[in-house]
């Protein structure tokens, strides 16, 4: 598992948990390669080609 900043840390300097999402290494690389928009309201990623990928949430503490 890897942590990914939703708003890039280098520009936002936001290191709060609300700006971090945990991804598998494969999806983390995809996110960096294609730069989709994360939509918090619908909890999905919208890619430049129109593809939408929803999150599978695990609510364990």
mmCIF file of C-alpha atoms in Angstrom:
data_model
loop_
_atom_site.group_PDB
_atom_site.id
_atom_site.type_symbol
_atom_site.label_atom_id
_atom_site.label_comp_id
_atom_site.label_asym_id
_atom_site.label_seq_id
_atom_site.Cartn_x
_atom_site.Cartn_y
_atom_site.Cartn_z
ATOM 1 C CA UNK A 1 0.000 0.000 0.000
ATOM 2 C CA UNK A 2 1.134 3.510 -0.789
ATOM 3 C CA UNK A 3 -0.094 6.938 0.253
ATOM 4 C CA UNK A 4 -1.019 9.419 -2.469
ATOM 5 C CA UNK A 5 -1.739 13.122 -1.984
ATOM 6 C CA UNK A 6 -5.001 14.062 -3.716
ATOM 7 C CA UNK A 7 -3.869 17.679 -4.110
ATOM 8 C CA UNK A 8 -0.147 17.475 -4.876
ATOM 9 C CA UNK A 9 1.857 18.213 -1.739
ATOM 10 C CA UNK A 10 4.427 20.224 -3.662
ATOM 11 C CA UNK A 11 1.784 22.836 -4.551
ATOM 12 C CA UNK A 12 -0.698 22.562 -1.671
ATOM 13 C CA UNK A 13 1.657 21.762 1.249
ATOM 14 C CA UNK A 14 -1.378 19.900 2.607
ATOM 15 C CA UNK A 15 -0.281 16.778 4.462
ATOM 16 C CA UNK A 16 -3.573 16.277 6.338
ATOM 17 C CA UNK A 17 -5.223 12.867 6.297
ATOM 18 C CA UNK A 18 -8.125 14.357 4.299
ATOM 19 C CA UNK A 19 -5.685 14.971 1.412
ATOM 20 C CA UNK A 20 -4.242 11.451 1.409
ATOM 21 C CA UNK A 21 -5.614 8.318 -0.196
ATOM 22 C CA UNK A 22 -4.160 4.824 0.201
ATOM 23 C CA UNK A 23 -3.636 2.980 -3.083
ATOM 24 C CA UNK A 24 -2.027 -0.230 -4.241
ATOM 25 C CA UNK A 25 1.305 0.358 -6.023
ATOM 26 C CA UNK A 26 -0.206 -0.375 -9.457
ATOM 27 C CA UNK A 27 -2.994 2.174 -9.107
ATOM 28 C CA UNK A 28 -0.584 4.704 -7.629
ATOM 29 C CA UNK A 29 1.547 4.506 -10.796
ATOM 30 C CA UNK A 30 -1.576 4.816 -12.982
ATOM 31 C CA UNK A 31 -2.702 7.920 -11.080
ATOM 32 C CA UNK A 32 0.676 9.583 -11.610
ATOM 33 C CA UNK A 33 0.850 8.566 -15.276
ATOM 34 C CA UNK A 34 -2.642 9.738 -16.322
ATOM 35 C CA UNK A 35 -3.399 12.452 -13.742
ATOM 36 C CA UNK A 36 -7.158 11.887 -13.269
ATOM 37 C CA UNK A 37 -9.336 14.278 -11.260
ATOM 38 C CA UNK A 38 -10.443 12.908 -7.887
ATOM 39 C CA UNK A 39 -14.080 13.784 -7.165
ATOM 40 C CA UNK A 40 -14.735 13.579 -3.443
ATOM 41 C CA UNK A 41 -18.521 13.821 -3.729
ATOM 42 C CA UNK A 42 -18.790 10.720 -5.925
ATOM 43 C CA UNK A 43 -15.570 9.140 -4.587
ATOM 44 C CA UNK A 44 -14.170 8.358 -8.002
ATOM 45 C CA UNK A 45 -11.380 9.278 -10.372
ATOM 46 C CA UNK A 46 -12.260 10.880 -13.702
ATOM 47 C CA UNK A 47 -9.611 10.276 -16.362
ATOM 48 C CA UNK A 48 -8.957 12.629 -19.308
ATOM 49 C CA UNK A 49 -10.507 10.079 -21.717
ATOM 50 C CA UNK A 50 -13.805 10.114 -19.751
ATOM 51 C CA UNK A 51 -13.262 6.826 -17.899
ATOM 52 C CA UNK A 52 -14.564 6.847 -14.315
ATOM 53 C CA UNK A 53 -13.037 4.578 -11.687
ATOM 54 C CA UNK A 54 -14.834 4.341 -8.358
ATOM 55 C CA UNK A 55 -13.216 3.648 -5.018
ATOM 56 C CA UNK A 56 -13.755 0.522 -3.014
ATOM 57 C CA UNK A 57 -13.832 1.747 0.573
ATOM 58 C CA UNK A 58 -12.702 -0.310 3.525
ATOM 59 C CA UNK A 59 -13.858 1.254 6.774
ATOM 60 C CA UNK A 60 -11.595 -0.671 9.145
ATOM 61 C CA UNK A 61 -9.868 1.408 11.780
#
